[in-house]
PDB file of C-alpha atoms in Angstrom:
ATOM      1  CA  UNK U   7      -0.099   0.027  -0.102  1.00  0.00           C
ATOM      2  CA  UNK U   8       1.665   2.871  -1.407  1.00  0.00           C
ATOM      3  CA  UNK U   9       1.814   6.458   0.174  1.00  0.00           C
ATOM      4  CA  UNK U  10       3.411   8.969   2.473  1.00  0.00           C
ATOM      5  CA  UNK U  11       2.859   8.258   6.564  1.00  0.00           C
ATOM      6  CA  UNK U  12       3.221  11.152   8.700  1.00  0.00           C
ATOM      7  CA  UNK U  13       3.763  10.453  12.646  1.00  0.00           C
ATOM      8  CA  UNK U  14       2.509  11.153  15.554  1.00  0.00           C
ATOM      9  CA  UNK U  15      -0.937  12.640  14.043  1.00  0.00           C
ATOM     10  CA  UNK U  16      -1.104  14.744  17.449  1.00  0.00           C
ATOM     11  CA  UNK U  17       1.939  16.393  19.028  1.00  0.00           C
ATOM     12  CA  UNK U  18       2.421  18.376  21.961  1.00  0.00           C
ATOM     13  CA  UNK U  19       5.380  19.943  23.276  1.00  0.00           C
ATOM     14  CA  UNK U  20       6.230  21.975  26.064  1.00  0.00           C
ATOM     15  CA  UNK U  21       7.939  25.644  25.353  1.00  0.00           C
ATOM     16  CA  UNK U  22      11.506  25.460  25.150  1.00  0.00           C
ATOM     17  CA  UNK U  23      11.753  21.880  23.810  1.00  0.00           C
ATOM     18  CA  UNK U  24      12.876  20.439  20.469  1.00  0.00           C
ATOM     19  CA  UNK U  25      10.507  17.985  18.588  1.00  0.00           C
ATOM     20  CA  UNK U  26      11.062  15.632  15.640  1.00  0.00           C
ATOM     21  CA  UNK U  27       8.273  15.314  13.372  1.00  0.00           C
ATOM     22  CA  UNK U  28       8.445  12.013  10.955  1.00  0.00           C
ATOM     23  CA  UNK U  29       7.455  11.597   7.297  1.00  0.00           C
ATOM     24  CA  UNK U  30       7.969   8.386   5.418  1.00  0.00           C
ATOM     25  CA  UNK U  31       7.364   7.746   1.607  1.00  0.00           C
ATOM     26  CA  UNK U  32       7.527   4.573  -0.255  1.00  0.00           C
ATOM     27  CA  UNK U  33       6.313   5.903  -3.285  1.00  0.00           C
ATOM     28  CA  UNK U  34      10.048   6.364  -4.729  1.00  0.00           C
ATOM     29  CA  UNK U  35       9.779   9.446  -5.420  1.00  0.00           C
ATOM     30  CA  UNK U  36      12.871  12.120  -5.177  1.00  0.00           C
ATOM     31  CA  UNK U  37      11.889  15.146  -3.906  1.00  0.00           C
ATOM     32  CA  UNK U  38       9.829  15.772  -0.295  1.00  0.00           C
ATOM     33  CA  UNK U  39       8.536  19.007   0.823  1.00  0.00           C
ATOM     34  CA  UNK U  40       7.497  20.315   4.664  1.00  0.00           C
ATOM     35  CA  UNK U  41       4.665  23.087   4.794  1.00  0.00           C
ATOM     36  CA  UNK U  42       3.375  24.881   7.645  1.00  0.00           C
ATOM     37  CA  UNK U  43      -0.733  25.580   7.717  1.00  0.00           C
ATOM     38  CA  UNK U  44      -1.995  28.038  10.207  1.00  0.00           C
ATOM     39  CA  UNK U  45      -6.090  27.921  10.568  1.00  0.00           C
ATOM     40  CA  UNK U  46      -7.660  29.565   7.636  1.00  0.00           C
ATOM     41  CA  UNK U  47      -4.481  30.063   5.701  1.00  0.00           C
ATOM     42  CA  UNK U  48      -2.474  28.102   2.832  1.00  0.00           C
ATOM     43  CA  UNK U  49       0.202  26.285   3.074  1.00  0.00           C
ATOM     44  CA  UNK U  50       3.608  27.894   3.696  1.00  0.00           C
ATOM     45  CA  UNK U  51       6.813  25.722   2.416  1.00  0.00           C
ATOM     46  CA  UNK U  52       9.223  25.456   5.143  1.00  0.00           C
ATOM     47  CA  UNK U  53      11.931  23.439   3.662  1.00  0.00           C
ATOM     48  CA  UNK U  54      12.488  21.089   0.636  1.00  0.00           C
ATOM     49  CA  UNK U  55      14.767  18.129  -0.972  1.00  0.00           C
ATOM     50  CA  UNK U  56      15.111  17.184  -4.038  1.00  0.00           C
ATOM     51  CA  UNK U  57      17.376  14.872  -3.752  1.00  0.00           C
ATOM     52  CA  UNK U  58      18.845  12.693  -0.736  1.00  0.00           C
ATOM     53  CA  UNK U  59      21.906  14.639   1.499  1.00  0.00           C
ATOM     54  CA  UNK U  60      20.162  17.550  -0.140  1.00  0.00           C
ATOM     55  CA  UNK U  61      17.948  20.305   0.982  1.00  0.00           C
ATOM     56  CA  UNK U  62      16.854  24.011   0.703  1.00  0.00           C
ATOM     57  CA  UNK U  63      14.966  26.575   2.909  1.00  0.00           C
ATOM     58  CA  UNK U  64      11.731  27.582   1.948  1.00  0.00           C
ATOM     59  CA  UNK U  65       9.904  30.700   2.485  1.00  0.00           C
ATOM     60  CA  UNK U  66       9.578  30.219   6.416  1.00  0.00           C
ATOM     61  CA  UNK U  67      12.538  28.034   7.545  1.00  0.00           C
ATOM     62  CA  UNK U  68      13.700  30.185  10.670  1.00  0.00           C
ATOM     63  CA  UNK U  69      13.547  27.879  13.499  1.00  0.00           C
ATOM     64  CA  UNK U  70      13.235  24.618  11.787  1.00  0.00           C
ATOM     65  CA  UNK U  71      15.863  21.831  10.627  1.00  0.00           C
ATOM     66  CA  UNK U  72      15.563  19.162   8.652  1.00  0.00           C
ATOM     67  CA  UNK U  73      17.796  15.935   7.088  1.00  0.00           C
ATOM     68  CA  UNK U  74      17.467  13.760   4.166  1.00  0.00           C
ATOM     69  CA  UNK U  75      19.778  11.018   4.940  1.00  0.00           C
ATOM     70  CA  UNK U  76      17.466   8.364   3.125  1.00  0.00           C
ATOM     71  CA  UNK U  77      15.365   8.618  -0.214  1.00  0.00           C
ATOM     72  CA  UNK U  78      12.018   7.436   1.621  1.00  0.00           C
ATOM     73  CA  UNK U  79      12.782   9.763   4.878  1.00  0.00           C
ATOM     74  CA  UNK U  80      12.456  13.694   5.363  1.00  0.00           C
ATOM     75  CA  UNK U  81      12.184  14.416   9.265  1.00  0.00           C
ATOM     76  CA  UNK U  82      11.178  17.784  10.691  1.00  0.00           C
ATOM     77  CA  UNK U  83      12.951  18.807  13.573  1.00  0.00           C
ATOM     78  CA  UNK U  84      10.964  22.145  15.332  1.00  0.00           C
ATOM     79  CA  UNK U  85      13.615  23.841  17.724  1.00  0.00           C
ATOM     80  CA  UNK U  86      13.069  25.975  20.305  1.00  0.00           C
ATOM     81  CA  UNK U  87      14.111  28.933  18.365  1.00  0.00           C
ATOM     82  CA  UNK U  88      10.752  28.734  16.470  1.00  0.00           C
ATOM     83  CA  UNK U  89       8.860  31.231  17.974  1.00  0.00           C
ATOM     84  CA  UNK U  90       4.877  30.388  17.367  1.00  0.00           C
ATOM     85  CA  UNK U  91       5.539  26.669  16.330  1.00  0.00           C
ATOM     86  CA  UNK U  92       1.572  25.470  16.889  1.00  0.00           C
ATOM     87  CA  UNK U  93       0.199  25.116  13.906  1.00  0.00           C
ATOM     88  CA  UNK U  94      -0.624  21.759  11.448  1.00  0.00           C
ATOM     89  CA  UNK U  95       2.254  20.077   9.575  1.00  0.00           C
ATOM     90  CA  UNK U  96       2.122  18.658   5.939  1.00  0.00           C
ATOM     91  CA  UNK U  97       4.482  16.667   4.377  1.00  0.00           C
ATOM     92  CA  UNK U  98       4.451  16.172   0.721  1.00  0.00           C
ATOM     93  CA  UNK U  99       6.252  14.198  -2.119  1.00  0.00           C
ATOM     94  CA  UNK U 100       7.030  14.335  -5.677  1.00  0.00           C
ATOM     95  CA  UNK U 101       8.274  12.065  -8.721  1.00  0.00           C
ATOM     96  CA  UNK U 102      10.807  14.867 -10.513  1.00  0.00           C
ATOM     97  CA  UNK U 103      10.609  12.458 -13.459  1.00  0.00           C
ATOM     98  CA  UNK U 104       7.939  12.557 -16.029  1.00  0.00           C
ATOM     99  CA  UNK U 105       6.192  15.768 -17.001  1.00  0.00           C
ATOM    100  CA  UNK U 106       4.045  16.454 -13.811  1.00  0.00           C
ATOM    101  CA  UNK U 107       4.685  18.074 -10.887  1.00  0.00           C
ATOM    102  CA  UNK U 108       1.880  16.423  -8.701  1.00  0.00           C
ATOM    103  CA  UNK U 109       2.551  16.551  -4.979  1.00  0.00           C
ATOM    104  CA  UNK U 110       1.264  13.621  -2.663  1.00  0.00           C
ATOM    105  CA  UNK U 111       0.331  14.644   0.767  1.00  0.00           C
ATOM    106  CA  UNK U 112       0.671  12.941   3.970  1.00  0.00           C
ATOM    107  CA  UNK U 113      -2.314  13.178   6.740  1.00  0.00           C
ATOM    108  CA  UNK U 114      -0.258  15.953   8.565  1.00  0.00           C
ATOM    109  CA  UNK U 115       0.531  16.226  12.337  1.00  0.00           C
ATOM    110  CA  UNK U 116      -1.202  18.461  14.459  1.00  0.00           C
ATOM    111  CA  UNK U 117       1.488  20.028  17.116  1.00  0.00           C
ATOM    112  CA  UNK U 118       0.342  22.195  20.126  1.00  0.00           C
ATOM    113  CA  UNK U 119       2.880  23.920  22.332  1.00  0.00           C
ATOM    114  CA  UNK U 120       1.641  24.273  25.721  1.00  0.00           C
TER     115      UNK U 120
ATOM    116  CA  UNK Y 147       5.975  32.771  -0.943  1.00  0.00           C
ATOM    117  CA  UNK Y 148       1.520  32.680  -1.558  1.00  0.00           C
ATOM    118  CA  UNK Y 149       1.129  33.641  -5.075  1.00  0.00           C
ATOM    119  CA  UNK Y 150      -2.407  31.827  -5.652  1.00  0.00           C
ATOM    120  CA  UNK Y 151      -5.388  33.864  -3.968  1.00  0.00           C
ATOM    121  CA  UNK Y 152      -8.419  32.202  -4.372  1.00  0.00           C
ATOM    122  CA  UNK Y 153     -11.542  33.978  -4.463  1.00  0.00           C
ATOM    123  CA  UNK Y 154     -14.480  33.509  -2.893  1.00  0.00           C
ATOM    124  CA  UNK Y 155     -12.992  32.837   0.289  1.00  0.00           C
ATOM    125  CA  UNK Y 156     -16.334  30.618   1.259  1.00  0.00           C
ATOM    126  CA  UNK Y 157     -19.027  29.244  -1.032  1.00  0.00           C
ATOM    127  CA  UNK Y 158     -22.014  27.946   0.548  1.00  0.00           C
ATOM    128  CA  UNK Y 159     -24.589  26.173  -2.038  1.00  0.00           C
ATOM    129  CA  UNK Y 160     -26.881  23.567  -1.998  1.00  0.00           C
ATOM    130  CA  UNK Y 161     -26.608  19.886  -3.564  1.00  0.00           C
ATOM    131  CA  UNK Y 162     -26.905  19.974  -7.292  1.00  0.00           C
ATOM    132  CA  UNK Y 163     -25.767  23.351  -7.908  1.00  0.00           C
ATOM    133  CA  UNK Y 164     -22.767  24.218  -9.609  1.00  0.00           C
ATOM    134  CA  UNK Y 165     -19.816  25.427  -7.610  1.00  0.00           C
ATOM    135  CA  UNK Y 166     -17.067  27.910  -9.117  1.00  0.00           C
ATOM    136  CA  UNK Y 167     -14.037  29.459  -7.707  1.00  0.00           C
ATOM    137  CA  UNK Y 168     -11.291  31.411  -8.585  1.00  0.00           C
ATOM    138  CA  UNK Y 169      -7.441  31.689  -8.096  1.00  0.00           C
ATOM    139  CA  UNK Y 170      -5.373  34.488  -9.127  1.00  0.00           C
ATOM    140  CA  UNK Y 171      -1.512  34.593  -9.521  1.00  0.00           C
ATOM    141  CA  UNK Y 172       1.329  36.689  -9.810  1.00  0.00           C
ATOM    142  CA  UNK Y 173       4.181  35.595 -12.023  1.00  0.00           C
ATOM    143  CA  UNK Y 174       4.772  33.057 -15.082  1.00  0.00           C
ATOM    144  CA  UNK Y 175       3.863  29.587 -14.450  1.00  0.00           C
ATOM    145  CA  UNK Y 176       4.881  26.548 -15.747  1.00  0.00           C
ATOM    146  CA  UNK Y 177       1.328  24.661 -14.496  1.00  0.00           C
ATOM    147  CA  UNK Y 178      -1.616  25.007 -12.205  1.00  0.00           C
ATOM    148  CA  UNK Y 179      -2.840  22.719  -9.908  1.00  0.00           C
ATOM    149  CA  UNK Y 180      -6.114  22.194  -7.721  1.00  0.00           C
ATOM    150  CA  UNK Y 181      -6.048  20.520  -4.454  1.00  0.00           C
ATOM    151  CA  UNK Y 182      -9.088  19.617  -1.964  1.00  0.00           C
ATOM    152  CA  UNK Y 183      -8.415  19.341   1.681  1.00  0.00           C
ATOM    153  CA  UNK Y 184     -11.072  17.767   4.000  1.00  0.00           C
ATOM    154  CA  UNK Y 185     -11.070  19.197   7.667  1.00  0.00           C
ATOM    155  CA  UNK Y 186      -7.830  18.084   9.637  1.00  0.00           C
ATOM    156  CA  UNK Y 187      -6.509  15.873   6.748  1.00  0.00           C
ATOM    157  CA  UNK Y 188      -3.855  16.150   4.324  1.00  0.00           C
ATOM    158  CA  UNK Y 189      -4.420  17.495   0.675  1.00  0.00           C
ATOM    159  CA  UNK Y 190      -5.512  15.677  -2.555  1.00  0.00           C
ATOM    160  CA  UNK Y 191      -4.333  16.394  -5.805  1.00  0.00           C
ATOM    161  CA  UNK Y 192      -7.752  17.378  -8.172  1.00  0.00           C
ATOM    162  CA  UNK Y 193      -6.502  18.271 -11.182  1.00  0.00           C
ATOM    163  CA  UNK Y 194      -3.152  19.956 -13.190  1.00  0.00           C
ATOM    164  CA  UNK Y 195      -3.822  22.541 -16.140  1.00  0.00           C
ATOM    165  CA  UNK Y 196      -0.177  23.198 -17.905  1.00  0.00           C
ATOM    166  CA  UNK Y 197       0.604  26.382 -19.096  1.00  0.00           C
ATOM    167  CA  UNK Y 198      -0.340  26.153 -22.967  1.00  0.00           C
ATOM    168  CA  UNK Y 199      -3.625  24.477 -22.084  1.00  0.00           C
ATOM    169  CA  UNK Y 200      -6.953  26.293 -21.663  1.00  0.00           C
ATOM    170  CA  UNK Y 201      -9.342  23.932 -20.331  1.00  0.00           C
ATOM    171  CA  UNK Y 202      -9.430  20.600 -18.907  1.00  0.00           C
ATOM    172  CA  UNK Y 203     -11.873  18.319 -17.575  1.00  0.00           C
ATOM    173  CA  UNK Y 204     -11.627  15.390 -15.093  1.00  0.00           C
ATOM    174  CA  UNK Y 205     -15.745  14.162 -14.007  1.00  0.00           C
ATOM    175  CA  UNK Y 206     -17.488  16.386 -12.654  1.00  0.00           C
ATOM    176  CA  UNK Y 207     -14.549  19.007 -12.666  1.00  0.00           C
ATOM    177  CA  UNK Y 208     -13.758  21.671 -15.087  1.00  0.00           C
ATOM    178  CA  UNK Y 209     -10.371  23.939 -14.949  1.00  0.00           C
ATOM    179  CA  UNK Y 210      -9.650  26.923 -17.009  1.00  0.00           C
ATOM    180  CA  UNK Y 211      -6.692  28.965 -17.159  1.00  0.00           C
ATOM    181  CA  UNK Y 212      -5.940  32.290 -18.814  1.00  0.00           C
ATOM    182  CA  UNK Y 213      -2.583  33.235 -18.734  1.00  0.00           C
ATOM    183  CA  UNK Y 214      -2.769  36.697 -19.992  1.00  0.00           C
ATOM    184  CA  UNK Y 215      -5.072  37.376 -17.133  1.00  0.00           C
ATOM    185  CA  UNK Y 216      -3.296  35.116 -14.553  1.00  0.00           C
ATOM    186  CA  UNK Y 217      -6.490  33.480 -13.630  1.00  0.00           C
ATOM    187  CA  UNK Y 218      -7.817  29.853 -13.492  1.00  0.00           C
ATOM    188  CA  UNK Y 219     -11.295  28.803 -12.302  1.00  0.00           C
ATOM    189  CA  UNK Y 220     -12.367  25.567 -10.621  1.00  0.00           C
ATOM    190  CA  UNK Y 221     -15.873  24.647 -11.731  1.00  0.00           C
ATOM    191  CA  UNK Y 222     -17.910  21.796  -9.880  1.00  0.00           C
ATOM    192  CA  UNK Y 223     -20.784  20.487 -11.230  1.00  0.00           C
ATOM    193  CA  UNK Y 224     -23.882  18.659  -9.479  1.00  0.00           C
ATOM    194  CA  UNK Y 225     -22.117  19.321  -6.201  1.00  0.00           C
ATOM    195  CA  UNK Y 226     -22.876  16.784  -3.484  1.00  0.00           C
ATOM    196  CA  UNK Y 227     -22.284  16.858   0.136  1.00  0.00           C
ATOM    197  CA  UNK Y 228     -19.045  14.883   0.023  1.00  0.00           C
ATOM    198  CA  UNK Y 229     -17.470  18.132  -1.881  1.00  0.00           C
ATOM    199  CA  UNK Y 230     -17.455  19.969   1.566  1.00  0.00           C
ATOM    200  CA  UNK Y 231     -13.660  20.786   1.864  1.00  0.00           C
ATOM    201  CA  UNK Y 232     -11.147  23.396   1.242  1.00  0.00           C
ATOM    202  CA  UNK Y 233      -9.865  24.067  -1.946  1.00  0.00           C
ATOM    203  CA  UNK Y 234      -6.530  25.649  -3.269  1.00  0.00           C
ATOM    204  CA  UNK Y 235      -4.869  26.775  -6.298  1.00  0.00           C
ATOM    205  CA  UNK Y 236      -1.141  26.063  -6.149  1.00  0.00           C
ATOM    206  CA  UNK Y 237       1.397  27.482  -9.092  1.00  0.00           C
ATOM    207  CA  UNK Y 238       4.626  25.697 -10.212  1.00  0.00           C
ATOM    208  CA  UNK Y 239       7.164  28.164 -11.725  1.00  0.00           C
ATOM    209  CA  UNK Y 240      10.661  26.819 -11.612  1.00  0.00           C
ATOM    210  CA  UNK Y 241      12.046  24.291  -9.692  1.00  0.00           C
ATOM    211  CA  UNK Y 242       9.577  22.313  -7.757  1.00  0.00           C
ATOM    212  CA  UNK Y 243       8.270  24.039  -5.269  1.00  0.00           C
ATOM    213  CA  UNK Y 244       4.418  24.673  -5.557  1.00  0.00           C
ATOM    214  CA  UNK Y 245       3.064  28.303  -3.988  1.00  0.00           C
ATOM    215  CA  UNK Y 246      -0.519  27.968  -2.422  1.00  0.00           C
ATOM    216  CA  UNK Y 247      -2.838  30.165  -2.300  1.00  0.00           C
ATOM    217  CA  UNK Y 248      -5.056  30.665   0.956  1.00  0.00           C
ATOM    218  CA  UNK Y 249      -8.040  28.482  -0.103  1.00  0.00           C
ATOM    219  CA  UNK Y 250     -11.829  28.479  -0.787  1.00  0.00           C
ATOM    220  CA  UNK Y 251     -14.098  27.094   2.118  1.00  0.00           C
ATOM    221  CA  UNK Y 252     -16.673  25.100   0.242  1.00  0.00           C
ATOM    222  CA  UNK Y 253     -19.904  23.787   2.389  1.00  0.00           C
ATOM    223  CA  UNK Y 254     -22.243  21.814   0.311  1.00  0.00           C
ATOM    224  CA  UNK Y 255     -26.125  21.544   2.302  1.00  0.00           C
ATOM    225  CA  UNK Y 256     -28.270  18.394   1.604  1.00  0.00           C
TER     226      UNK Y 256
END
């Protein structure tokens, strides 16, 4: 059953703590993305990776970090430097070969800072 | 940066009616895509239209693209209660990142 999984679905964090959100895909996609969504808003790009061991900052990378050690995995760490981390986080992947830019999304992780 | 902007922000219709939502963007694009998001869930890709296409159909969906006006519209015909969701347009320019709008919230009542 191919797809993208994100875990956990809900995450609670105390202020000052780092937390890592998991994103795994078995679609054999090259590129992976992390977005943040706030209530009533669209998606804002945090980081993306087009290939293993390489990633680029998106529009709102401050306070976040990522790694891409394996093609299947693209974890996102929300650090204590992120001033307002409570949001819905979405991971996506893309097959860069072929004539399409369609992204496939995971179910999301809702992070709440207490 | 958010390039696409959907209009209206919210739309309420009855089952069986058609729903039209619009998207405007600012810079040149390679393609424009529409996604649906049910409450608290991930996004699902609906349809992609390339910059050299003017109209595309997929089931009850019809998408138009006017690159001279930098705008697109999504028409859902014969709406159903299950169509209730938020709809986002996303533009693809250079590279592999998409720029999403803020979405249109559609409510279809029985």
